[in-house]
Amino acid sequence: MLYSSYEADQALMNTGPKKVILTLFLLFLAFIPLQMVEGIPDLIPGFDFLGNNDWLKLLSTACIFAIGALGLNVLTGLAGQVSLGHAFFMGLGAYTAAWLGAAPGPLAGIGLPMWIWLPAAGVVAAIVGVAVGPTAVRVRGLYLAFVTLGLVFVGEYIFRNWSTLTGGSQSGRTFPDFELRLWKEETPLVDFANDGTWFGVALSGEAKTYYLLVFLLVVFVLLAKNLQRTRAGRAFQSIRDRDIAAEIMGVNEFKYKLTAFGISSFYAGVAGALLASFVGRTIPERWDLFLSVQFIAIVLIGGAGVVTGTLLGSVFVITLPRIVQDFTGWLTEYVTEGNGVFVWLADLLVVTGEGDFGLINVQQGIGSGLSVSILNQVLYGLLIIGFLIFEPLGLYGIWLRIRNYWKGWPFTY
Amino acid sequence: MSGKLLQRRVDRSGPADYDHLMEVRDIHLSFKGVKAIDGVSFHVDDGELFAIIGPNGAGKTSLFNSINQVYHPQQGDILWKGESLMGLKPNHTAERGIARTFQNIALYPHMTVLENILTGRHVRMKSGWLAGSVWLGKAKREEMANREIVEGIIDFLEIEQWRKYPVGLLPYGVQKRVEMGRALAMDPEILMLDEPVAGMNLEETEDMARFILDVQDELGIAIILVEHDMGLVMDIADRVLVVDFGKQIAIGEPAEVQQNPNVIKAYLGEEVEIGQQ
Ligand SMILES: Nc1ncnc2c1ncn2[C@@H]1O[C@H](COP(=O)(O)OP(=O)(O)O)[C@@H](O)[C@H]1O
Ligand SMILES: [Mg+2]
């Protein structure tokens, strides 16, 4: 035996290198915003751009999506049930948070503190998940996808019409800020939304929000990892791999599918509340099918059933639009300057003016081509299909291959 | 597979106020007119090694599926310690102490050897999803204790080197052992083996026979052994049931059954022919 005790083996970080890498990574995450602080040098050469407020916002969004995706990963990755209903449960969480957390005003809100509205967002979504679950978990495979698809449409309809809570499609509504209060006192204990000073370091609101979300993500990652390696997590996976055998081995299939549905909805509810609070004013159409598809993309692109993969997938899916946008911007500039060897190729890709042919169109309304947002949707679709066919383990599978390649180096074969 | 056998962990010294550990009473099962089981009755007592033989399609696997309540026979009754199993869900049969291996291995291919065998402990563990997620106190201790039990099973089956591999990647013989480990991890009172030596060579078959006898002797677990080949069964079984086309042809001790003219006609005749070719 390689391990001195099962406890050491069972620990999340069961090897020395893993511990070192994880610690370094967490330090890296912690240092990202600090580079923007006056008097602190760029600590991570090459990555200092991540400290800009707009990149911090992207990373924060990725954290929120990762929390939601960890939930879908329990349902789809572990229990093997495909759900398109994630956006609906996120919406439920968001409006629960709004109702409980927002200050009283024209729209419903009773102004309770974050430590109530955030967990409540998850709990309400989970309760609804467990309530509609029996219908959903009785059907399998594609049928489940259809049933949960229905949830998204029904949900959007309800959200749109319940305008005293949601503000309706015209104006939407605002959501409670990230602020820690004991109860309803005037000044919050900790204010994550606005610029301020923590431990003598002047931080932007974006940086503080980023820290809050990284912290929450770490908590949810730990919960998800623990779930996966304990009794219930194994029960989910056994149902996914062989449902009838799992039942014969003593797993109550119905109960565990329902549990997976509930847990997934809980994570979705929390993520929905965080997203709405983070974005600010949000309309009911925010909780649409495309949002659900983004989560499916995260889980499948990252690697179904693998927590690390879910994290990779979230960063990938959230930063992809930004990368595409920066890239097309750069291409357009390149074509306009018109003196590179590959201008003809770049010109085929982007639309630079009226009548010009191109795949991507950054100047909306002029000429042909896909807008950047449509292009993103197409890319998500292609990536989902591509990963399903060529790399079912997703980005995590690619990472495994790279690792195994270097493990054997220089004796590669 | 050798070495010191596992220990019985569950004390079952309570009063035995039932006639038989398991009793199958005249069950009939058909699928859209196809009679899979057509009036089969037998019983198994504590610690007994009971064999069911019959050619392919005789209804042996269907019998197991009926006991597990995956199939629901239209007629008859199946009693476990005097109480009917009819109408229960498959997981309830596991909770009562009925373990099983499958004719076509039914492991969880994406889970590791360790995790597969740990799933066998499911019915003997209690922690729910919340306790597991938080990984504190009781849930953690329970995981550790059960991990230790499973490591014992892994040592015993001599599959240490594979424990962190997804079972889907392992050779057939290793998978067979893992499946046996998963069933034993349940601490069952009865172990139902569906053609455990299918596809094995002579040496592996002998190993398996010894292993089955060990499980019976040392753990005192009753066994129902399904085989379509007579050889193994006649050597190790206490009693044998012969089925053909869903019908019960003979039941009794191996020696009696072997003499039964119906058996010779329906079953051995075929064997002899094959043997002569
Ligand atoms: N789920 C099912 N649906 C339809 N027919 C089945 C099903 N399971 C078994 N049968 C039929 O029942 C008969 C007995 O099959 P089985 O129990 O697998 O036999 P054995 O295990 O003895 O080879 C066969 O004719 C088989 O086709
Ligand atoms: Mg069979």
XYZ file of C-alpha atoms and ligand atoms in Angstrom:
718
model
C 0.000 0.000 0.000
C 1.206 3.409 -0.978
C -0.739 5.307 1.620
C -0.146 5.065 5.324
C -3.804 5.446 6.150
C -7.082 5.446 4.303
C -7.792 8.833 5.736
C -4.753 10.311 4.035
C -5.721 8.599 0.812
C -9.300 9.721 1.152
C -8.253 13.347 1.653
C -9.098 15.646 -1.229
C -5.474 16.471 -1.897
C -3.876 13.101 -1.510
C -0.512 13.828 -3.055
C 2.168 16.415 -2.306
C 2.278 17.965 -5.790
C -1.506 18.357 -5.775
C -1.296 20.310 -2.538
C 1.425 22.578 -3.871
C -0.367 23.239 -7.154
C -3.658 23.957 -5.441
C -2.070 26.312 -2.928
C -0.250 28.168 -5.695
C -3.438 28.394 -7.706
C -5.407 29.845 -4.793
C -2.616 32.352 -4.159
C -2.710 33.236 -7.844
C -6.458 33.880 -7.626
C -5.950 35.988 -4.523
C -3.236 38.100 -6.146
C -5.085 38.854 -9.364
C -6.885 42.009 -8.132
C -3.949 43.168 -6.012
C -1.913 44.020 -9.086
C -4.161 46.975 -9.732
C -3.471 48.367 -6.297
C -1.153 51.353 -6.123
C 2.286 50.398 -4.834
C 1.933 46.631 -5.369
C 4.014 45.463 -8.329
C 2.734 43.118 -11.047
C 3.183 39.840 -9.295
C 2.195 37.555 -12.110
C 3.934 38.657 -15.283
C 1.796 38.097 -18.357
C -1.414 37.796 -16.374
C -1.604 41.310 -15.014
C -4.405 42.143 -17.454
C -6.684 39.864 -15.376
C -6.610 42.490 -12.658
C -8.488 45.011 -14.840
C -12.005 45.611 -13.654
C -13.593 44.201 -16.790
C -11.576 40.980 -16.520
C -12.364 40.788 -12.809
C -16.014 40.985 -13.785
C -15.555 38.154 -16.260
C -13.810 36.023 -13.656
C -16.559 36.812 -11.145
C -19.162 35.767 -13.699
C -17.195 32.583 -14.264
C -17.303 31.879 -10.521
C -21.081 32.297 -10.478
C -21.502 30.083 -13.520
C -19.172 27.537 -11.965
C -21.369 27.353 -8.863
C -24.427 26.762 -11.039
C -22.557 24.282 -13.185
C -21.391 22.303 -10.156
C -25.078 21.719 -9.499
C -25.840 20.610 -13.028
C -22.781 18.410 -12.820
C -24.377 16.555 -9.904
C -27.487 15.907 -11.979
C -25.981 15.383 -15.432
C -22.404 14.390 -14.689
C -23.005 12.173 -11.665
C -26.589 10.980 -11.940
C -26.596 11.007 -15.754
C -29.826 12.980 -16.186
C -29.807 15.697 -18.836
C -31.728 18.774 -17.755
C -32.466 21.888 -19.759
C -34.275 23.425 -16.805
C -31.316 24.984 -15.062
C -32.202 28.538 -16.128
C -35.659 28.160 -14.585
C -34.229 27.250 -11.192
C -31.750 30.102 -11.442
C -34.641 32.466 -12.074
C -36.455 31.080 -9.043
C -33.380 31.706 -6.936
C -32.952 35.210 -8.296
C -36.536 36.268 -7.555
C -36.486 34.630 -4.152
C -33.401 36.705 -3.400
C -35.115 39.815 -4.753
C -38.248 39.307 -2.715
C -36.388 38.557 0.525
C -33.396 40.826 0.064
C -34.442 43.905 -1.890
C -35.464 47.023 -0.020
C -39.233 47.581 0.124
C -40.414 49.667 -2.820
C -42.816 49.515 -5.735
C -41.693 45.916 -6.352
C -41.867 43.165 -3.769
C -39.001 43.197 -1.284
C -38.658 42.897 2.466
C -35.006 43.830 2.896
C -33.588 40.855 4.763
C -29.786 40.398 4.927
C -27.697 38.328 2.508
C -27.101 35.463 4.903
C -30.837 34.838 4.628
C -31.604 35.608 0.991
C -28.691 33.685 -0.485
C -29.325 30.292 1.161
C -33.082 30.843 0.792
C -32.643 31.270 -2.963
C -31.123 27.788 -3.060
C -33.675 26.266 -0.724
C -36.707 27.608 -2.607
C -35.293 26.393 -5.928
C -34.577 23.005 -4.362
C -38.102 22.719 -2.946
C -39.629 23.495 -6.333
C -37.120 21.074 -7.904
C -38.191 18.283 -5.590
C -41.855 19.168 -6.164
C -41.668 18.945 -9.958
C -39.007 16.242 -9.780
C -41.287 13.199 -9.603
C -42.608 13.993 -13.082
C -39.153 14.700 -14.397
C -37.317 11.699 -12.960
C -39.880 9.179 -14.112
C -38.912 9.851 -17.695
C -35.533 9.052 -19.125
C -32.976 10.487 -21.508
C -34.366 12.730 -24.211
C -37.829 12.812 -22.656
C -36.326 14.317 -19.534
C -34.701 16.967 -21.713
C -38.147 17.819 -23.139
C -39.863 17.946 -19.760
C -37.194 20.239 -18.345
C -37.272 22.319 -21.519
C -40.944 22.871 -20.763
C -39.995 24.169 -17.325
C -37.916 26.930 -18.859
C -40.790 28.143 -21.023
C -43.368 27.920 -18.264
C -40.948 29.691 -15.942
C -40.276 32.500 -18.384
C -44.004 32.962 -18.867
C -44.614 33.174 -15.121
C -41.679 35.508 -14.531
C -42.827 37.803 -17.317
C -46.346 38.062 -15.977
C -45.611 38.271 -12.288
C -44.517 41.840 -12.729
C -45.042 42.946 -9.114
C -42.096 40.683 -8.291
C -40.057 40.642 -11.480
C -40.731 44.076 -12.891
C -41.865 42.525 -16.191
C -40.108 42.537 -19.533
C -40.016 46.303 -19.969
C -37.830 47.336 -17.096
C -37.011 44.240 -15.086
C -35.943 44.870 -11.542
C -32.916 45.370 -9.330
C -31.663 42.833 -6.858
C -30.080 43.133 -3.409
C -26.401 44.101 -3.331
C -23.592 41.974 -1.991
C -23.510 43.309 1.542
C -23.141 41.498 4.813
C -25.529 42.731 7.478
C -26.545 41.149 10.752
C -30.093 42.336 10.338
C -31.447 45.540 8.783
C -28.914 48.026 10.191
C -27.940 51.093 8.164
C -24.253 50.393 7.473
C -23.339 46.875 6.452
C -20.626 44.909 8.267
C -18.943 44.192 4.986
C -19.766 45.925 1.745
C -18.659 43.959 -1.296
C -20.232 46.182 -3.913
C -18.431 49.507 -3.504
C -14.833 50.657 -3.475
C -13.228 50.580 -0.075
C -10.281 49.606 2.041
C -9.680 46.117 3.416
C -6.754 45.600 5.803
C -5.232 48.858 4.609
C -5.463 47.939 0.935
C -7.636 50.096 -1.294
C -9.798 47.808 -3.398
C -12.389 48.439 -6.070
C -15.929 47.136 -5.654
C -15.185 44.716 -8.492
C -12.206 43.321 -6.602
C -14.202 42.845 -3.398
C -17.040 41.172 -5.262
C -14.494 38.952 -6.937
C -13.113 37.859 -3.556
C -16.580 37.102 -2.251
C -17.417 34.972 -5.281
C -14.099 33.111 -5.262
C -14.713 32.329 -1.594
C -18.246 31.063 -2.270
C -16.979 29.013 -5.185
C -14.333 27.366 -3.003
C -17.034 26.447 -0.479
C -19.269 24.961 -3.173
C -16.382 23.096 -4.754
C -15.605 21.479 -1.410
C -19.242 20.490 -0.933
C -19.447 19.071 -4.450
C -16.185 17.143 -4.129
C -17.266 15.660 -0.828
C -20.640 14.711 -2.187
C -19.060 12.961 -5.134
C -16.793 10.763 -3.043
C -19.309 9.713 -0.415
C -22.286 7.380 -0.288
C -24.858 9.536 -2.095
C -22.378 10.531 -4.797
C -21.593 6.897 -5.501
C -25.307 6.116 -5.604
C -25.784 8.828 -8.261
C -22.952 7.462 -10.358
C -24.174 3.896 -10.085
C -27.567 4.969 -11.419
C -25.852 6.775 -14.270
C -23.700 3.793 -15.182
C -26.244 0.984 -14.777
C -29.584 1.842 -13.296
C -31.073 -1.627 -12.922
C -27.938 -3.096 -11.346
C -27.815 -0.100 -9.009
C -31.335 -0.832 -7.809
C -30.542 -4.496 -7.334
C -27.550 -3.413 -5.244
C -29.861 -1.447 -2.999
C -29.992 2.065 -4.449
C -33.452 3.588 -4.399
C -33.354 4.987 -7.915
C -36.332 7.284 -7.581
C -35.142 8.766 -4.303
C -31.628 9.396 -5.530
C -32.687 10.868 -8.856
C -34.991 13.192 -6.967
C -32.176 14.065 -4.565
C -29.861 14.853 -7.466
C -32.580 17.026 -8.962
C -33.002 18.856 -5.660
C -29.268 19.408 -5.123
C -28.847 20.602 -8.688
C -31.723 23.038 -8.223
C -30.217 24.299 -4.968
C -26.952 25.173 -6.675
C -28.890 26.741 -9.547
C -30.952 28.856 -7.163
C -27.861 30.163 -5.406
C -26.143 30.860 -8.719
C -29.239 32.648 -10.014
C -29.383 34.890 -6.958
C -25.677 35.657 -7.252
C -25.918 36.369 -10.970
C -28.873 38.729 -10.621
C -27.274 40.512 -7.720
C -24.011 40.760 -9.621
C -25.508 42.005 -12.891
C -27.963 44.400 -11.266
C -31.089 45.207 -13.251
C -32.349 42.031 -14.892
C -35.375 41.227 -17.025
C -37.325 37.945 -16.859
C -36.006 36.932 -20.295
C -32.584 36.551 -18.711
C -33.655 33.075 -17.505
C -34.049 31.605 -20.956
C -33.130 28.447 -22.802
C -29.789 29.824 -23.932
C -28.712 30.164 -20.311
C -29.550 26.489 -19.762
C -27.622 25.562 -22.878
C -24.609 27.461 -21.579
C -24.655 25.264 -18.490
C -24.932 22.090 -20.534
C -21.990 23.407 -22.542
C -19.952 24.021 -19.393
C -20.569 20.530 -18.043
C -19.946 18.773 -21.336
C -17.030 20.892 -22.493
C -15.410 20.684 -19.074
C -15.996 16.957 -18.724
C -19.160 15.459 -17.249
C -18.809 14.197 -13.708
C -15.541 15.939 -12.969
C -15.461 18.951 -10.651
C -12.167 20.246 -12.033
C -13.638 19.970 -15.513
C -16.663 22.004 -14.491
C -14.355 24.796 -13.331
C -12.356 24.708 -16.556
C -15.588 24.651 -18.552
C -16.945 27.701 -16.731
C -13.866 29.797 -17.357
C -13.858 28.660 -20.960
C -17.528 29.331 -21.686
C -17.526 32.709 -19.931
C -14.306 34.023 -21.433
C -14.976 32.666 -24.921
C -17.198 35.602 -26.015
C -14.583 38.041 -24.758
C -11.811 36.224 -26.567
C -13.867 36.044 -29.749
C -14.642 39.735 -29.472
C -11.032 40.757 -28.866
C -9.909 38.507 -31.672
C -12.392 39.869 -34.210
C -11.547 43.395 -33.140
C -7.913 42.659 -33.746
C -8.707 41.022 -37.099
C -10.727 44.008 -38.246
C -7.881 46.345 -37.388
C -5.474 44.062 -39.203
C -7.613 44.074 -42.344
C -8.139 47.822 -42.217
C -4.416 48.423 -41.988
C -4.189 46.120 -44.977
C -0.500 45.269 -45.095
C -0.054 41.753 -43.702
C 0.500 38.488 -45.517
C -2.759 36.995 -44.251
C -5.021 39.966 -44.873
C -6.974 37.968 -47.472
C -7.699 35.271 -44.875
C -8.669 37.751 -42.194
C -10.862 39.574 -44.717
C -12.776 36.365 -45.340
C -13.466 36.095 -41.618
C -14.657 39.588 -40.802
C -17.062 42.007 -42.407
C -15.323 45.352 -42.751
C -17.880 47.362 -44.610
C -21.052 47.290 -46.617
C -21.043 44.623 -49.289
C -17.964 42.937 -47.905
C -18.239 39.207 -47.396
C -17.256 37.781 -44.024
C -18.091 35.161 -41.460
C -18.174 37.519 -38.492
C -19.730 40.924 -38.388
C -18.592 43.351 -35.727
C -20.398 46.329 -37.228
C -23.959 45.481 -36.510
C -26.487 46.090 -39.256
C -23.996 46.440 -42.065
C -23.473 43.676 -44.586
C -23.544 39.919 -44.086
C -22.062 37.658 -41.454
C -22.806 36.507 -37.937
C -22.817 38.930 -35.056
C -20.375 38.124 -32.291
C -23.151 36.930 -29.971
C -24.660 34.635 -32.618
C -21.181 33.394 -33.384
C -20.757 32.536 -29.715
C -23.935 30.510 -29.727
C -22.806 28.674 -32.842
C -19.429 28.027 -31.246
C -21.039 26.640 -28.070
C -23.127 24.331 -30.219
C -20.174 23.151 -32.265
C -18.073 22.660 -29.146
C -20.781 20.622 -27.408
C -21.087 18.366 -30.454
C -17.333 18.204 -30.900
C -16.653 17.233 -27.303
C -19.502 14.721 -27.224
C -18.078 12.971 -30.264
C -14.330 13.328 -29.852
C -13.586 13.894 -26.176
C -16.341 12.734 -23.830
C -14.103 13.610 -20.887
C -14.074 17.206 -22.079
C -11.332 19.676 -21.253
C -10.529 17.502 -18.264
C -9.805 14.635 -20.656
C -7.483 16.846 -22.675
C -5.743 17.888 -19.465
C -5.352 14.193 -18.488
C -3.749 13.471 -21.834
C -1.347 16.358 -21.502
C -0.475 15.288 -17.970
C 0.112 11.690 -18.986
C 2.206 12.859 -21.875
C 4.478 14.856 -19.590
C 4.462 12.194 -16.907
C 6.129 9.834 -19.331
C 8.457 12.460 -20.734
C 11.078 11.956 -22.109
C 9.913 8.396 -22.655
C 6.883 9.311 -24.682
C 5.434 6.924 -27.173
C -8.221 -15.967 -5.026
C -6.919 -17.380 -1.824
C -5.803 -16.298 1.589
C -7.642 -15.703 4.785
C -11.283 -15.159 4.106
C -13.229 -12.154 5.267
C -15.060 -12.029 8.503
C -18.768 -12.013 8.946
C -19.626 -8.595 10.145
C -23.320 -8.922 10.671
C -24.562 -10.911 13.614
C -27.615 -12.853 12.621
C -28.073 -14.917 15.723
C -31.655 -13.743 16.195
C -34.539 -16.152 16.435
C -35.198 -18.057 13.256
C -38.949 -18.396 13.187
C -39.160 -19.072 9.463
C -39.280 -22.408 7.683
C -36.819 -21.561 4.929
C -34.486 -18.673 4.258
C -36.028 -18.296 0.823
C -38.971 -20.060 -0.684
C -40.210 -19.810 -4.233
C -43.782 -21.072 -4.642
C -45.051 -22.057 -8.051
C -44.170 -18.906 -9.927
C -45.276 -18.165 -13.468
C -43.823 -15.363 -15.536
C -44.569 -14.559 -19.136
C -43.633 -11.800 -21.532
C -46.352 -11.084 -24.088
C -47.299 -14.716 -24.349
C -43.767 -16.096 -24.059
C -43.615 -18.266 -20.953
C -40.265 -17.575 -19.321
C -41.081 -19.350 -16.048
C -43.839 -21.912 -15.949
C -44.450 -23.169 -12.419
C -41.177 -23.349 -10.522
C -40.964 -24.058 -6.773
C -37.969 -24.491 -4.531
C -36.533 -23.364 -1.254
C -33.084 -22.501 0.041
C -32.046 -22.928 3.669
C -29.490 -21.013 5.696
C -25.944 -21.698 4.551
C -27.028 -23.990 1.733
C -25.444 -24.111 -1.717
C -28.368 -24.495 -4.063
C -27.816 -24.796 -7.807
C -30.142 -24.091 -10.708
C -29.186 -25.573 -14.039
C -30.787 -25.615 -17.433
C -29.959 -24.826 -21.040
C -29.883 -21.292 -22.431
C -33.298 -19.685 -22.395
C -34.576 -22.011 -19.670
C -35.543 -19.069 -17.483
C -32.714 -19.095 -14.932
C -31.867 -15.408 -15.154
C -35.568 -14.611 -15.138
C -35.802 -16.454 -11.823
C -33.129 -14.204 -10.341
C -34.844 -11.154 -11.748
C -38.100 -12.308 -10.185
C -36.469 -12.765 -6.781
C -34.991 -9.270 -7.107
C -38.408 -7.976 -8.152
C -37.061 -6.603 -11.400
C -39.626 -8.894 -13.007
C -42.996 -9.409 -11.417
C -44.313 -12.948 -11.823
C -48.020 -13.040 -12.660
C -48.591 -15.987 -10.335
C -47.006 -17.549 -7.295
C -45.125 -16.179 -4.338
C -41.552 -15.618 -3.259
C -40.920 -15.679 0.485
C -37.894 -14.313 2.289
C -37.746 -15.568 5.879
C -41.442 -16.233 5.661
C -42.358 -12.817 4.292
C -43.413 -12.210 0.721
C -41.106 -10.224 -1.533
C -43.813 -9.741 -4.124
C -44.516 -6.122 -4.961
C -41.320 -4.796 -3.411
C -38.755 -2.765 -5.312
C -35.380 -4.268 -6.248
C -33.583 -2.104 -3.679
C -35.757 -3.573 -0.923
C -34.540 -7.051 -1.769
C -30.965 -5.804 -1.386
C -31.798 -4.260 1.970
C -33.044 -7.650 3.140
C -29.671 -9.228 2.405
C -30.018 -10.604 -1.115
C -26.850 -10.026 -3.163
C -26.203 -10.928 -6.762
C -23.735 -11.073 -9.593
C -24.790 -10.893 -13.215
C -24.434 -13.143 -16.225
C -23.176 -10.219 -18.278
C -21.080 -8.260 -15.833
C -23.058 -5.293 -14.548
C -20.420 -3.190 -12.845
C -20.306 0.594 -13.073
C -17.717 1.037 -15.808
C -16.760 4.654 -15.091
C -16.209 4.113 -11.392
C -13.006 2.703 -9.948
C -12.667 -0.769 -8.462
C -12.697 0.802 -5.012
C -15.838 2.822 -5.705
C -17.611 -0.135 -7.283
C -17.060 -2.287 -4.232
C -17.963 0.619 -1.945
C -21.352 0.784 -3.676
C -21.909 -2.698 -2.280
C -21.727 -1.101 1.196
C -24.586 1.257 0.309
C -27.191 -0.818 2.128
C -24.980 -1.086 5.201
C -24.300 2.652 5.417
C -26.528 5.480 6.523
C -25.119 8.945 5.731
C -27.168 11.042 3.390
C -26.115 13.590 0.789
C -25.903 16.485 3.228
C -23.699 14.734 5.774
C -21.546 13.493 2.896
C -21.197 16.969 1.378
C -20.079 18.456 4.659
C -17.729 15.530 5.388
C -17.790 15.902 9.144
C -18.030 13.601 12.130
C -20.234 10.602 11.601
C -20.311 10.615 7.811
C -16.529 10.784 7.661
C -16.068 8.029 10.228
C -18.570 5.865 8.402
C -16.739 6.362 5.105
C -13.421 5.442 6.721
C -14.768 2.341 8.435
C -16.367 1.111 5.246
C -13.318 1.955 3.238
C -11.368 -0.350 5.516
C -13.844 -3.183 5.016
C -13.622 -2.719 1.262
C -9.825 -2.713 1.365
C -10.072 -6.076 3.114
C -12.223 -7.418 0.293
C -9.809 -6.010 -2.287
C -6.863 -7.699 -0.576
C -8.751 -10.934 -0.370
C -9.649 -10.892 -4.062
C -6.055 -9.951 -4.912
C -6.989 -6.957 -7.010
C -4.950 -4.355 -5.082
C -3.092 -3.200 -8.137
C -6.324 -2.233 -9.885
C -8.128 -0.429 -7.111
C -7.871 3.064 -8.588
C -8.687 2.042 -12.150
C -12.103 2.550 -13.732
C -13.434 -1.015 -14.019
C -14.473 -0.526 -17.616
C -10.795 -0.657 -18.572
C -10.007 -3.930 -16.775
C -9.769 -7.461 -18.149
C -12.822 -9.720 -17.962
C -11.418 -11.951 -15.213
C -10.658 -8.997 -12.946
C -14.123 -7.571 -13.538
C -15.672 -10.882 -12.487
C -13.778 -10.675 -9.217
C -14.750 -7.060 -8.661
C -18.374 -7.988 -9.154
C -18.020 -10.741 -6.595
C -16.404 -8.236 -4.247
C -19.250 -5.790 -4.706
C -21.804 -8.474 -3.849
C -19.850 -9.649 -0.794
C -19.473 -6.069 0.406
C -23.224 -6.095 1.017
C -22.729 -8.609 3.848
C -25.508 -10.622 2.288
C -27.390 -13.557 3.723
C -27.764 -15.068 0.305
C -25.560 -14.662 -2.737
C -27.046 -15.314 -6.165
C -24.426 -16.088 -8.793
C -25.521 -16.036 -12.434
C -23.124 -18.229 -14.422
C -20.004 -17.192 -12.496
C -17.635 -19.362 -14.501
C -18.923 -18.500 -17.976
C -15.971 -17.852 -20.244
C -13.410 -19.180 -17.768
C -10.763 -21.811 -18.399
C -10.397 -24.938 -16.273
C -7.986 -23.422 -13.775
C -10.049 -20.279 -13.300
C -13.156 -22.416 -12.912
C -11.501 -24.439 -10.158
C -10.424 -21.243 -8.428
C -13.952 -19.954 -8.573
C -15.363 -23.234 -7.240
C -13.013 -23.081 -4.264
C -13.946 -19.481 -3.701
C -17.667 -20.253 -3.754
C -17.162 -23.039 -1.230
C -15.139 -20.688 0.973
C -17.931 -18.134 0.932
C -20.392 -20.830 1.909
C -18.240 -22.462 4.607
C -16.477 -19.578 6.241
C -19.053 -16.847 5.905
C -22.045 -19.129 6.195
C -23.714 -17.302 3.332
C -26.337 -19.269 1.436
C -25.706 -19.415 -2.294
C -27.876 -19.873 -5.348
C -25.646 -20.825 -8.220
C -27.013 -20.655 -11.755
C -25.111 -22.569 -14.408
C -25.912 -23.991 -17.774
C -23.009 -26.413 -17.501
C -23.474 -29.387 -15.210
C -19.851 -30.147 -14.350
C -19.143 -27.583 -11.633
C -22.587 -27.793 -10.111
C -22.638 -31.543 -9.513
C -19.367 -31.297 -7.569
C -20.169 -28.516 -5.182
C -23.952 -28.078 -4.850
C -25.943 -29.393 -1.890
C -29.105 -29.594 -3.965
C -29.887 -28.959 -7.613
C -32.923 -27.711 -9.511
C -33.128 -28.476 -13.209
C -35.249 -26.237 -15.448
C -35.991 -26.383 -19.151
C -38.244 -24.048 -21.141
C -39.334 -22.460 -17.879
C -40.524 -25.781 -16.477
C -39.186 -27.555 -13.441
C -37.819 -30.934 -14.517
C -36.168 -32.239 -11.375
C -35.025 -31.179 -7.934
C -32.893 -32.978 -5.376
C -29.367 -33.944 -4.472
C -26.885 -33.993 -7.337
C -26.660 -37.772 -7.444
C -30.456 -38.213 -7.596
C -30.879 -35.572 -10.221
C -28.208 -37.060 -12.418
C -30.162 -40.344 -12.492
C -33.456 -38.685 -13.366
C -34.530 -39.855 -16.841
C -36.146 -36.511 -17.675
C -32.932 -34.754 -16.927
C -30.917 -37.133 -19.006
C -33.329 -36.662 -21.867
C -33.706 -32.902 -21.703
C -30.301 -31.922 -20.601
C -27.604 -34.533 -20.345
C -28.520 -35.939 -23.737
C -27.465 -32.685 -25.274
C -24.271 -32.618 -23.198
C -23.317 -36.154 -24.220
C -23.819 -35.329 -27.849
C -21.640 -32.283 -27.554
C -19.068 -34.309 -25.668
C -18.944 -36.900 -28.391
C -18.342 -34.467 -31.187
N -37.243 -8.759 -20.432
C -37.653 -9.759 -21.226
N -38.542 -9.523 -22.207
C -38.959 -10.525 -23.016
N -38.557 -11.787 -22.913
C -37.657 -12.090 -21.962
C -37.157 -11.105 -21.066
N -36.285 -11.683 -20.215
C -36.244 -13.000 -20.563
N -37.072 -13.248 -21.602
C -37.292 -14.529 -22.229
O -37.463 -15.484 -21.211
C -36.843 -16.686 -21.557
C -35.876 -17.096 -20.472
O -34.739 -16.244 -20.510
P -33.605 -16.234 -19.412
O -34.242 -16.149 -18.085
O -32.639 -15.198 -19.763
O -32.957 -17.686 -19.617
P -31.576 -18.274 -19.092
O -30.996 -17.329 -18.106
O -31.934 -19.579 -18.498
O -30.702 -18.432 -20.281
C -36.192 -16.493 -22.907
O -37.079 -16.995 -23.894
C -36.083 -15.004 -23.017
O -36.135 -14.591 -24.342
Mg -29.211 -16.434 -18.108
